[in-house]
mmCIF file of C-alpha atoms in Angstrom:
data_model
loop_
_atom_site.group_PDB
_atom_site.id
_atom_site.type_symbol
_atom_site.label_atom_id
_atom_site.label_comp_id
_atom_site.label_asym_id
_atom_site.label_seq_id
_atom_site.Cartn_x
_atom_site.Cartn_y
_atom_site.Cartn_z
ATOM 1 C CA UNK A 1 94.710 126.583 92.812
ATOM 2 C CA UNK A 2 98.142 125.477 94.429
ATOM 3 C CA UNK A 3 101.245 126.548 93.211
ATOM 4 C CA UNK A 4 103.630 123.494 92.473
ATOM 5 C CA UNK A 5 106.600 125.104 90.626
ATOM 6 C CA UNK A 6 108.594 126.721 93.170
ATOM 7 C CA UNK A 7 111.686 125.092 93.842
ATOM 8 C CA UNK A 8 112.599 124.132 97.627
ATOM 9 C CA UNK A 9 115.862 123.746 98.687
ATOM 10 C CA UNK A 10 116.005 120.178 99.920
ATOM 11 C CA UNK A 11 120.123 120.212 100.519
ATOM 12 C CA UNK A 12 121.316 119.653 104.014
ATOM 13 C CA UNK A 13 118.012 117.909 104.916
ATOM 14 C CA UNK A 14 118.870 114.427 105.047
ATOM 15 C CA UNK A 15 116.912 113.874 102.368
ATOM 16 C CA UNK A 16 117.592 110.268 100.761
ATOM 17 C CA UNK A 17 117.101 111.728 97.367
ATOM 18 C CA UNK A 18 120.535 113.827 97.762
ATOM 19 C CA UNK A 19 121.874 112.172 100.267
ATOM 20 C CA UNK A 20 122.734 109.057 98.469
ATOM 21 C CA UNK A 21 123.554 110.667 95.147
ATOM 22 C CA UNK A 22 127.226 109.815 94.961
ATOM 23 C CA UNK A 23 126.634 106.233 96.571
ATOM 24 C CA UNK A 24 124.046 105.683 93.511
ATOM 25 C CA UNK A 25 125.680 107.299 90.506
ATOM 26 C CA UNK A 26 128.929 107.951 91.651
ATOM 27 C CA UNK A 27 128.952 111.652 91.244
ATOM 28 C CA UNK A 28 127.131 114.660 93.444
ATOM 29 C CA UNK A 29 125.700 116.740 90.884
ATOM 30 C CA UNK A 30 123.284 114.758 89.320
ATOM 31 C CA UNK A 31 119.638 115.734 89.252
ATOM 32 C CA UNK A 32 118.007 113.141 91.168
ATOM 33 C CA UNK A 33 114.739 112.130 89.491
ATOM 34 C CA UNK A 34 114.804 108.611 91.388
ATOM 35 C CA UNK A 35 113.480 107.806 94.849
ATOM 36 C CA UNK A 36 109.670 107.909 95.321
ATOM 37 C CA UNK A 37 109.378 110.974 97.181
ATOM 38 C CA UNK A 38 108.065 114.665 95.858
ATOM 39 C CA UNK A 39 110.289 117.510 95.550
ATOM 40 C CA UNK A 40 106.791 119.974 96.325
ATOM 41 C CA UNK A 41 105.771 120.767 99.302
ATOM 42 C CA UNK A 42 103.380 118.780 101.829
ATOM 43 C CA UNK A 43 99.351 120.699 101.854
ATOM 44 C CA UNK A 44 99.401 123.647 103.656
ATOM 45 C CA UNK A 45 97.079 121.770 106.491
ATOM 46 C CA UNK A 46 99.248 118.930 107.007
ATOM 47 C CA UNK A 47 101.766 121.556 108.325
ATOM 48 C CA UNK A 48 99.464 123.549 110.180
ATOM 49 C CA UNK A 49 98.178 120.170 112.155
ATOM 50 C CA UNK A 50 101.939 119.073 113.231
ATOM 51 C CA UNK A 51 102.738 122.583 114.217
ATOM 52 C CA UNK A 52 99.955 122.673 116.270
ATOM 53 C CA UNK A 53 100.568 119.164 117.750
ATOM 54 C CA UNK A 54 104.127 119.991 118.143
ATOM 55 C CA UNK A 55 103.067 123.155 121.016
ATOM 56 C CA UNK A 56 101.561 120.670 123.207
ATOM 57 C CA UNK A 57 105.414 119.529 123.606
ATOM 58 C CA UNK A 58 105.273 116.710 125.130
ATOM 59 C CA UNK A 59 105.069 113.615 122.513
ATOM 60 C CA UNK A 60 104.691 110.125 124.403
ATOM 61 C CA UNK A 61 103.214 106.879 122.855
ATOM 62 C CA UNK A 62 100.572 108.274 121.363
ATOM 63 C CA UNK A 63 97.472 105.414 120.064
ATOM 64 C CA UNK A 64 94.615 106.248 117.024
ATOM 65 C CA UNK A 65 91.020 106.813 118.090
ATOM 66 C CA UNK A 66 87.376 106.712 116.078
ATOM 67 C CA UNK A 67 87.976 109.989 114.834
ATOM 68 C CA UNK A 68 91.023 109.238 113.006
ATOM 69 C CA UNK A 69 89.529 105.822 112.376
ATOM 70 C CA UNK A 70 86.151 107.319 110.704
ATOM 71 C CA UNK A 71 88.740 109.785 108.918
ATOM 72 C CA UNK A 72 90.045 107.345 107.124
ATOM 73 C CA UNK A 73 86.341 105.597 106.078
ATOM 74 C CA UNK A 74 85.767 108.808 105.068
ATOM 75 C CA UNK A 75 87.898 109.099 103.065
ATOM 76 C CA UNK A 76 88.014 105.734 100.912
ATOM 77 C CA UNK A 77 83.959 105.629 100.782
ATOM 78 C CA UNK A 78 84.276 109.070 98.998
ATOM 79 C CA UNK A 79 87.632 108.602 96.735
ATOM 80 C CA UNK A 80 86.182 104.637 95.452
ATOM 81 C CA UNK A 81 83.183 104.064 97.204
ATOM 82 C CA UNK A 82 84.412 101.427 99.444
ATOM 83 C CA UNK A 83 82.657 101.295 102.371
ATOM 84 C CA UNK A 84 85.359 99.747 105.008
ATOM 85 C CA UNK A 85 84.844 98.225 108.448
ATOM 86 C CA UNK A 86 86.572 99.984 110.700
ATOM 87 C CA UNK A 87 87.542 97.200 112.872
ATOM 88 C CA UNK A 88 89.628 95.688 110.512
ATOM 89 C CA UNK A 89 92.122 98.377 109.890
ATOM 90 C CA UNK A 90 95.706 98.071 111.250
ATOM 91 C CA UNK A 91 98.402 100.942 111.403
ATOM 92 C CA UNK A 92 102.219 100.196 110.681
ATOM 93 C CA UNK A 93 104.985 102.139 110.040
ATOM 94 C CA UNK A 94 104.603 101.441 105.945
ATOM 95 C CA UNK A 95 103.509 98.757 103.424
ATOM 96 C CA UNK A 96 106.524 97.249 103.602
ATOM 97 C CA UNK A 97 106.819 96.169 106.970
ATOM 98 C CA UNK A 98 103.263 95.140 106.413
ATOM 99 C CA UNK A 99 103.668 92.896 103.906
ATOM 100 C CA UNK A 100 106.501 91.402 105.900
ATOM 101 C CA UNK A 101 103.817 90.487 108.284
ATOM 102 C CA UNK A 102 101.723 89.683 105.959
ATOM 103 C CA UNK A 103 103.727 86.679 104.154
ATOM 104 C CA UNK A 104 105.063 85.370 107.600
ATOM 105 C CA UNK A 105 101.457 85.584 109.433
ATOM 106 C CA UNK A 106 99.884 83.681 106.465
ATOM 107 C CA UNK A 107 102.214 81.392 104.970
ATOM 108 C CA UNK A 108 105.101 79.074 105.469
ATOM 109 C CA UNK A 109 108.810 78.751 104.440
ATOM 110 C CA UNK A 110 108.828 77.382 100.993
ATOM 111 C CA UNK A 111 104.993 78.917 100.118
ATOM 112 C CA UNK A 112 105.231 80.265 96.227
ATOM 113 C CA UNK A 113 104.509 83.782 96.114
ATOM 114 C CA UNK A 114 104.020 85.110 93.078
ATOM 115 C CA UNK A 115 104.820 88.881 91.835
ATOM 116 C CA UNK A 116 104.344 90.386 88.590
ATOM 117 C CA UNK A 117 107.971 92.122 87.002
ATOM 118 C CA UNK A 118 108.775 93.971 86.820
ATOM 119 C CA UNK A 119 108.002 95.599 89.858
ATOM 120 C CA UNK A 120 108.834 97.344 92.897
ATOM 121 C CA UNK A 121 112.119 96.092 94.413
ATOM 122 C CA UNK A 122 111.000 94.923 98.221
ATOM 123 C CA UNK A 123 108.813 92.832 96.622
ATOM 124 C CA UNK A 124 111.187 90.450 96.121
ATOM 125 C CA UNK A 125 112.881 90.881 99.328
ATOM 126 C CA UNK A 126 110.061 90.458 101.084
ATOM 127 C CA UNK A 127 109.554 86.854 100.117
ATOM 128 C CA UNK A 128 113.141 85.821 99.994
ATOM 129 C CA UNK A 129 113.739 86.795 103.153
ATOM 130 C CA UNK A 130 111.211 84.792 104.705
ATOM 131 C CA UNK A 131 112.332 81.671 102.976
ATOM 132 C CA UNK A 132 109.576 82.047 101.009
ATOM 133 C CA UNK A 133 109.805 80.685 96.670
ATOM 134 C CA UNK A 134 109.638 83.822 94.340
ATOM 135 C CA UNK A 135 107.194 82.923 91.298
ATOM 136 C CA UNK A 136 107.734 85.633 88.691
ATOM 137 C CA UNK A 137 104.474 85.996 86.354
ATOM 138 C CA UNK A 138 106.315 88.831 84.296
ATOM 139 C CA UNK A 139 104.167 91.763 82.734
ATOM 140 C CA UNK A 140 104.005 91.601 79.426
ATOM 141 C CA UNK A 141 104.881 94.705 77.367
ATOM 142 C CA UNK A 142 103.459 95.437 74.102
ATOM 143 C CA UNK A 143 102.397 98.606 72.352
ATOM 144 C CA UNK A 144 103.557 100.997 74.516
ATOM 145 C CA UNK A 145 101.963 99.758 77.325
ATOM 146 C CA UNK A 146 102.056 96.350 79.839
ATOM 147 C CA UNK A 147 98.950 94.190 80.372
ATOM 148 C CA UNK A 148 98.753 90.514 83.231
ATOM 149 C CA UNK A 149 99.456 87.415 81.972
ATOM 150 C CA UNK A 150 96.648 85.247 82.907
ATOM 151 C CA UNK A 151 97.394 81.793 81.591
ATOM 152 C CA UNK A 152 100.755 82.091 82.987
ATOM 153 C CA UNK A 153 98.823 83.223 86.403
ATOM 154 C CA UNK A 154 95.986 80.003 86.725
ATOM 155 C CA UNK A 155 98.983 77.764 85.560
ATOM 156 C CA UNK A 156 101.028 79.079 88.543
ATOM 157 C CA UNK A 157 98.293 78.483 90.780
ATOM 158 C CA UNK A 158 97.576 75.126 89.542
ATOM 159 C CA UNK A 159 100.985 74.266 90.418
ATOM 160 C CA UNK A 160 100.095 75.702 94.174
ATOM 161 C CA UNK A 161 100.627 79.290 94.919
ATOM 162 C CA UNK A 162 99.881 80.204 98.521
ATOM 163 C CA UNK A 163 99.840 83.899 98.034
ATOM 164 C CA UNK A 164 99.679 86.824 95.366
ATOM 165 C CA UNK A 165 101.286 90.347 95.439
ATOM 166 C CA UNK A 166 99.466 92.767 93.828
ATOM 167 C CA UNK A 167 100.759 96.686 92.684
ATOM 168 C CA UNK A 168 97.828 98.520 92.382
ATOM 169 C CA UNK A 169 98.680 101.030 90.489
ATOM 170 C CA UNK A 170 101.390 99.404 89.318
ATOM 171 C CA UNK A 171 104.851 100.625 90.438
ATOM 172 C CA UNK A 172 106.498 101.218 87.892
ATOM 173 C CA UNK A 173 105.183 100.750 84.667
ATOM 174 C CA UNK A 174 101.805 103.056 85.407
ATOM 175 C CA UNK A 175 98.914 100.707 85.034
ATOM 176 C CA UNK A 176 95.807 101.098 86.969
ATOM 177 C CA UNK A 177 94.360 98.058 86.075
ATOM 178 C CA UNK A 178 91.077 97.949 84.879
ATOM 179 C CA UNK A 179 87.734 96.716 86.401
ATOM 180 C CA UNK A 180 87.435 93.369 83.963
ATOM 181 C CA UNK A 181 91.654 92.798 84.476
ATOM 182 C CA UNK A 182 90.888 93.324 88.798
ATOM 183 C CA UNK A 183 88.077 90.778 88.346
ATOM 184 C CA UNK A 184 89.772 88.083 85.764
ATOM 185 C CA UNK A 185 92.937 88.240 88.959
ATOM 186 C CA UNK A 186 90.108 87.883 91.621
ATOM 187 C CA UNK A 187 88.255 84.678 89.890
ATOM 188 C CA UNK A 188 91.508 83.280 89.675
ATOM 189 C CA UNK A 189 92.337 83.686 94.098
ATOM 190 C CA UNK A 190 88.956 82.265 94.354
ATOM 191 C CA UNK A 191 88.878 79.903 92.144
ATOM 192 C CA UNK A 192 93.017 78.447 93.781
ATOM 193 C CA UNK A 193 91.867 79.656 96.919
ATOM 194 C CA UNK A 194 95.485 81.967 96.852
ATOM 195 C CA UNK A 195 96.097 85.251 99.228
ATOM 196 C CA UNK A 196 95.668 88.448 97.568
ATOM 197 C CA UNK A 197 98.095 91.177 99.057
ATOM 198 C CA UNK A 198 96.984 94.394 97.564
ATOM 199 C CA UNK A 199 99.786 97.304 97.769
ATOM 200 C CA UNK A 200 97.529 100.031 96.913
ATOM 201 C CA UNK A 201 99.658 102.524 98.325
ATOM 202 C CA UNK A 202 99.192 105.245 94.520
ATOM 203 C CA UNK A 203 95.777 104.912 94.493
ATOM 204 C CA UNK A 204 95.163 108.376 95.183
ATOM 205 C CA UNK A 205 97.114 109.727 92.292
ATOM 206 C CA UNK A 206 95.356 108.014 89.158
ATOM 207 C CA UNK A 207 95.059 110.154 85.654
ATOM 208 C CA UNK A 208 91.982 111.424 83.912
ATOM 209 C CA UNK A 209 89.932 108.594 82.149
ATOM 210 C CA UNK A 210 91.195 106.260 84.622
ATOM 211 C CA UNK A 211 89.806 105.113 88.038
ATOM 212 C CA UNK A 212 90.939 103.072 90.975
ATOM 213 C CA UNK A 213 88.972 100.072 91.773
ATOM 214 C CA UNK A 214 90.043 98.638 95.276
ATOM 215 C CA UNK A 215 90.147 94.811 94.689
ATOM 216 C CA UNK A 216 88.742 93.737 97.706
ATOM 217 C CA UNK A 217 85.334 95.682 96.806
ATOM 218 C CA UNK A 218 84.797 93.881 93.733
ATOM 219 C CA UNK A 219 83.085 91.114 95.606
ATOM 220 C CA UNK A 220 82.894 89.190 99.069
ATOM 221 C CA UNK A 221 84.421 85.677 97.428
ATOM 222 C CA UNK A 222 87.922 88.082 96.479
ATOM 223 C CA UNK A 223 87.240 90.781 99.704
ATOM 224 C CA UNK A 224 87.550 87.275 102.179
ATOM 225 C CA UNK A 225 91.080 86.831 100.324
ATOM 226 C CA UNK A 226 92.276 90.194 99.877
ATOM 227 C CA UNK A 227 94.583 92.085 102.613
ATOM 228 C CA UNK A 228 94.583 95.823 101.257
ATOM 229 C CA UNK A 229 97.443 97.870 102.355
ATOM 230 C CA UNK A 230 96.765 101.787 101.590
ATOM 231 C CA UNK A 231 98.826 104.926 103.294
ATOM 232 C CA UNK A 232 98.808 108.948 102.664
ATOM 233 C CA UNK A 233 102.743 108.798 102.346
ATOM 234 C CA UNK A 234 103.014 109.228 98.159
ATOM 235 C CA UNK A 235 99.826 111.293 98.271
ATOM 236 C CA UNK A 236 100.641 114.138 100.069
ATOM 237 C CA UNK A 237 104.540 113.495 100.196
ATOM 238 C CA UNK A 238 104.956 112.587 103.510
ATOM 239 C CA UNK A 239 106.370 109.290 103.400
ATOM 240 C CA UNK A 240 109.328 109.783 106.061
ATOM 241 C CA UNK A 241 106.401 110.241 108.847
ATOM 242 C CA UNK A 242 106.026 106.664 108.184
ATOM 243 C CA UNK A 243 101.921 105.871 108.429
ATOM 244 C CA UNK A 244 100.100 103.340 106.742
ATOM 245 C CA UNK A 245 97.595 100.653 107.478
ATOM 246 C CA UNK A 246 96.157 97.134 106.115
ATOM 247 C CA UNK A 247 92.326 96.364 105.777
ATOM 248 C CA UNK A 248 92.580 92.930 106.619
ATOM 249 C CA UNK A 249 88.919 90.574 104.995
ATOM 250 C CA UNK A 250 87.733 89.392 108.717
ATOM 251 C CA UNK A 251 88.566 90.143 112.515
ATOM 252 C CA UNK A 252 90.194 86.690 112.656
ATOM 253 C CA UNK A 253 92.464 87.675 110.038
ATOM 254 C CA UNK A 254 93.488 90.922 111.824
ATOM 255 C CA UNK A 255 93.861 89.541 115.069
ATOM 256 C CA UNK A 256 96.965 87.428 113.363
ATOM 257 C CA UNK A 257 98.270 90.259 111.421
ATOM 258 C CA UNK A 258 97.882 92.365 114.541
ATOM 259 C CA UNK A 259 100.116 89.438 116.385
ATOM 260 C CA UNK A 260 102.416 89.030 113.953
ATOM 261 C CA UNK A 261 102.996 93.268 113.767
ATOM 262 C CA UNK A 262 103.685 93.326 117.040
ATOM 263 C CA UNK A 263 106.403 90.240 116.925
ATOM 264 C CA UNK A 264 107.735 93.029 114.919
ATOM 265 C CA UNK A 265 107.900 95.722 116.746
ATOM 266 C CA UNK A 266 104.801 97.224 115.274
ATOM 267 C CA UNK A 267 103.099 97.826 117.587
ATOM 268 C CA UNK A 268 101.864 101.891 117.053
ATOM 269 C CA UNK A 269 102.663 104.584 115.033
ATOM 270 C CA UNK A 270 104.322 108.244 116.127
ATOM 271 C CA UNK A 271 102.150 110.685 117.492
ATOM 272 C CA UNK A 272 103.153 113.279 114.231
ATOM 273 C CA UNK A 273 102.334 110.364 111.918
ATOM 274 C CA UNK A 274 99.255 109.903 112.929
ATOM 275 C CA UNK A 275 98.526 114.117 113.333
ATOM 276 C CA UNK A 276 99.628 114.077 109.752
ATOM 277 C CA UNK A 277 97.630 111.377 108.371
ATOM 278 C CA UNK A 278 94.568 112.639 109.829
ATOM 279 C CA UNK A 279 95.216 116.094 108.472
ATOM 280 C CA UNK A 280 95.542 114.652 104.884
ATOM 281 C CA UNK A 281 92.468 112.875 104.803
ATOM 282 C CA UNK A 282 90.564 115.565 106.627
ATOM 283 C CA UNK A 283 91.940 117.950 104.350
ATOM 284 C CA UNK A 284 94.168 117.203 101.774
ATOM 285 C CA UNK A 285 91.765 116.883 98.879
ATOM 286 C CA UNK A 286 91.879 119.966 97.069
ATOM 287 C CA UNK A 287 95.772 120.076 97.308
ATOM 288 C CA UNK A 288 95.435 116.234 95.700
ATOM 289 C CA UNK A 289 93.416 117.590 92.618
ATOM 290 C CA UNK A 290 95.553 120.473 91.794
ATOM 291 C CA UNK A 291 98.506 117.691 92.029
ATOM 292 C CA UNK A 292 97.282 115.033 90.335
ATOM 293 C CA UNK A 293 96.640 118.156 87.088
ATOM 294 C CA UNK A 294 100.830 119.463 87.559
ATOM 295 C CA UNK A 295 101.409 115.877 87.221
ATOM 296 C CA UNK A 296 99.163 115.557 84.201
ATOM 297 C CA UNK A 297 101.081 118.586 82.525
ATOM 298 C CA UNK A 298 104.530 117.272 83.225
ATOM 299 C CA UNK A 299 103.896 113.825 82.027
ATOM 300 C CA UNK A 300 102.412 115.426 78.639
ATOM 301 C CA UNK A 301 105.730 117.686 78.564
ATOM 302 C CA UNK A 302 107.946 114.684 78.854
ATOM 303 C CA UNK A 303 105.603 112.805 76.044
ATOM 304 C CA UNK A 304 105.916 115.666 73.919
ATOM 305 C CA UNK A 305 109.824 116.288 74.146
ATOM 306 C CA UNK A 306 111.030 112.651 74.315
ATOM 307 C CA UNK A 307 109.298 112.014 71.078
ATOM 308 C CA UNK A 308 112.139 112.609 68.913
ATOM 309 C CA UNK A 309 114.531 110.623 70.817
ATOM 310 C CA UNK A 310 114.967 106.845 71.216
ATOM 311 C CA UNK A 311 113.942 107.274 74.854
ATOM 312 C CA UNK A 312 110.444 106.667 75.226
ATOM 313 C CA UNK A 313 108.241 106.946 78.000
ATOM 314 C CA UNK A 314 105.625 103.880 78.463
ATOM 315 C CA UNK A 315 102.235 105.368 78.989
ATOM 316 C CA UNK A 316 101.299 106.257 82.058
ATOM 317 C CA UNK A 317 97.684 105.796 84.138
ATOM 318 C CA UNK A 318 98.172 106.833 87.262
ATOM 319 C CA UNK A 319 101.556 107.070 89.983
ATOM 320 C CA UNK A 320 104.335 110.294 89.694
ATOM 321 C CA UNK A 321 106.703 107.510 88.577
ATOM 322 C CA UNK A 322 107.321 107.028 84.672
ATOM 323 C CA UNK A 323 108.725 103.862 83.279
ATOM 324 C CA UNK A 324 111.249 105.003 80.372
ATOM 325 C CA UNK A 325 111.987 102.813 77.463
ATOM 326 C CA UNK A 326 115.855 103.074 76.039
ATOM 327 C CA UNK A 327 115.945 99.780 74.103
ATOM 328 C CA UNK A 328 115.787 101.490 71.124
ATOM 329 C CA UNK A 329 119.320 103.580 71.698
ATOM 330 C CA UNK A 330 120.905 100.430 70.627
ATOM 331 C CA UNK A 331 122.738 100.420 74.404
ATOM 332 C CA UNK A 332 123.442 97.754 76.663
ATOM 333 C CA UNK A 333 122.347 98.365 80.615
ATOM 334 C CA UNK A 334 125.730 99.533 81.514
ATOM 335 C CA UNK A 335 126.026 102.291 78.906
ATOM 336 C CA UNK A 336 122.796 103.537 79.270
ATOM 337 C CA UNK A 337 123.617 104.117 83.396
ATOM 338 C CA UNK A 338 127.430 105.074 82.511
ATOM 339 C CA UNK A 339 125.360 108.319 79.664
ATOM 340 C CA UNK A 340 122.554 108.998 82.170
ATOM 341 C CA UNK A 341 125.420 109.343 85.471
ATOM 342 C CA UNK A 342 128.316 110.875 84.142
ATOM 343 C CA UNK A 343 126.762 112.715 80.725
ATOM 344 C CA UNK A 344 123.254 113.644 81.577
ATOM 345 C CA UNK A 345 124.165 113.798 84.196
ATOM 346 C CA UNK A 346 120.424 112.822 85.668
ATOM 347 C CA UNK A 347 120.136 110.268 88.608
ATOM 348 C CA UNK A 348 116.890 107.598 87.874
ATOM 349 C CA UNK A 349 116.239 104.576 89.387
ATOM 350 C CA UNK A 350 117.873 101.811 87.869
ATOM 351 C CA UNK A 351 115.113 99.203 85.775
ATOM 352 C CA UNK A 352 117.237 96.228 86.560
ATOM 353 C CA UNK A 353 116.416 96.715 90.081
ATOM 354 C CA UNK A 354 112.699 96.278 89.335
ATOM 355 C CA UNK A 355 113.753 93.251 87.394
ATOM 356 C CA UNK A 356 117.136 92.276 86.144
ATOM 357 C CA UNK A 357 115.339 90.142 82.808
ATOM 358 C CA UNK A 358 112.429 92.746 81.891
ATOM 359 C CA UNK A 359 113.797 96.204 83.737
ATOM 360 C CA UNK A 360 117.640 96.131 81.586
ATOM 361 C CA UNK A 361 117.146 98.722 79.350
ATOM 362 C CA UNK A 362 114.345 100.340 81.377
ATOM 363 C CA UNK A 363 114.396 103.210 83.904
ATOM 364 C CA UNK A 364 111.954 104.921 86.103
ATOM 365 C CA UNK A 365 111.743 108.747 86.458
ATOM 366 C CA UNK A 366 110.175 110.472 89.340
ATOM 367 C CA UNK A 367 107.979 113.569 87.820
ATOM 368 C CA UNK A 368 106.696 114.894 91.229
ATOM 369 C CA UNK A 369 108.760 117.696 90.895
ATOM 370 C CA UNK A 370 108.491 121.660 89.606
ATOM 371 C CA UNK A 371 108.338 122.406 86.083
ATOM 372 C CA UNK A 372 111.676 123.471 85.845
ATOM 373 C CA UNK A 373 113.330 120.542 87.257
ATOM 374 C CA UNK A 374 110.980 117.774 84.638
ATOM 375 C CA UNK A 375 112.445 120.348 81.814
ATOM 376 C CA UNK A 376 116.253 120.186 83.241
ATOM 377 C CA UNK A 377 116.197 116.433 83.193
ATOM 378 C CA UNK A 378 114.472 116.066 79.797
ATOM 379 C CA UNK A 379 117.374 118.781 78.430
ATOM 380 C CA UNK A 380 119.919 116.876 79.633
ATOM 381 C CA UNK A 381 118.030 113.572 77.861
ATOM 382 C CA UNK A 382 117.415 114.957 75.042
ATOM 383 C CA UNK A 383 120.958 116.536 74.729
ATOM 384 C CA UNK A 384 122.439 112.391 75.565
ATOM 385 C CA UNK A 385 120.342 110.221 73.682
ATOM 386 C CA UNK A 386 118.623 112.096 70.978
#
């Protein structure tokens, strides 16, 4: 069993989560529970692989090989029974660079692209920065969870949407979409010939009782429209190494994507990124299973301790990011922020960054940390908002 409750000091390591505290929260003494990386050491096997590679002491241009492709293929087959043709895998420094490339390569200026707020903030900018038109299909919040509004989505597809960006599992609301939901979405994309850009970066972190299904694996029809983006970065806490991959529907689409990635300068990953990715997928599964148990424990603690308060965690089914509902406090957005920053001194992701309209009274907390940090954060929230 991996030990996840030992605290690791990240001060003076140039960690964004710590270095940006004053800029984001107006003070340096907040407990940082925001950006989506973990305050937990990565698997030992990754460190060992990096140290072994570093001993070579030449860090020139590096590429992937069949061994790495097979490692990815085996991981997806084991975790999701997803049989991937390795000839369709492209690498990029992250999911967002890949999304930029997909938007640029497969849509035109002015095209409508549908997103589902409240959602990962770069989904907005990745559409707007290329002069495409954002179409919002807001998730419906009811009974402490979220669902898709398929009726509205179909109308938006009828109006000529060119692409749809799926967040699966969903960040920040924690939904792990069911097979039924994904099939309904897939059928709409196929019916109206809408590209599906599927961000599945959190797919490995799924709570008990739920299962991640790669949407491209549902049937051949949706597979022909889907680009699936995945990475070991969130799973194994190696986001700073910048390594992800995209699975294209066919060789011609992959060629188009690769050409666009080349235009962006994203031709290859760095030496250490390839090493870490291979080690993660070859040796990281036992660590991941222990991590999920740890996260489930942190989430259960958060739920239980906040019950008496007016701060309600939205039901989470996966990821380590929990969406907190502050609506019962009766406070407006700025009042919630002020109390969090200057009374509780807990640094959370601002709900409005995920949607000004649908995140106004919400904040996102990151529970991928030792239990002691969760306990500290909860104690501060209870004393401030109890």
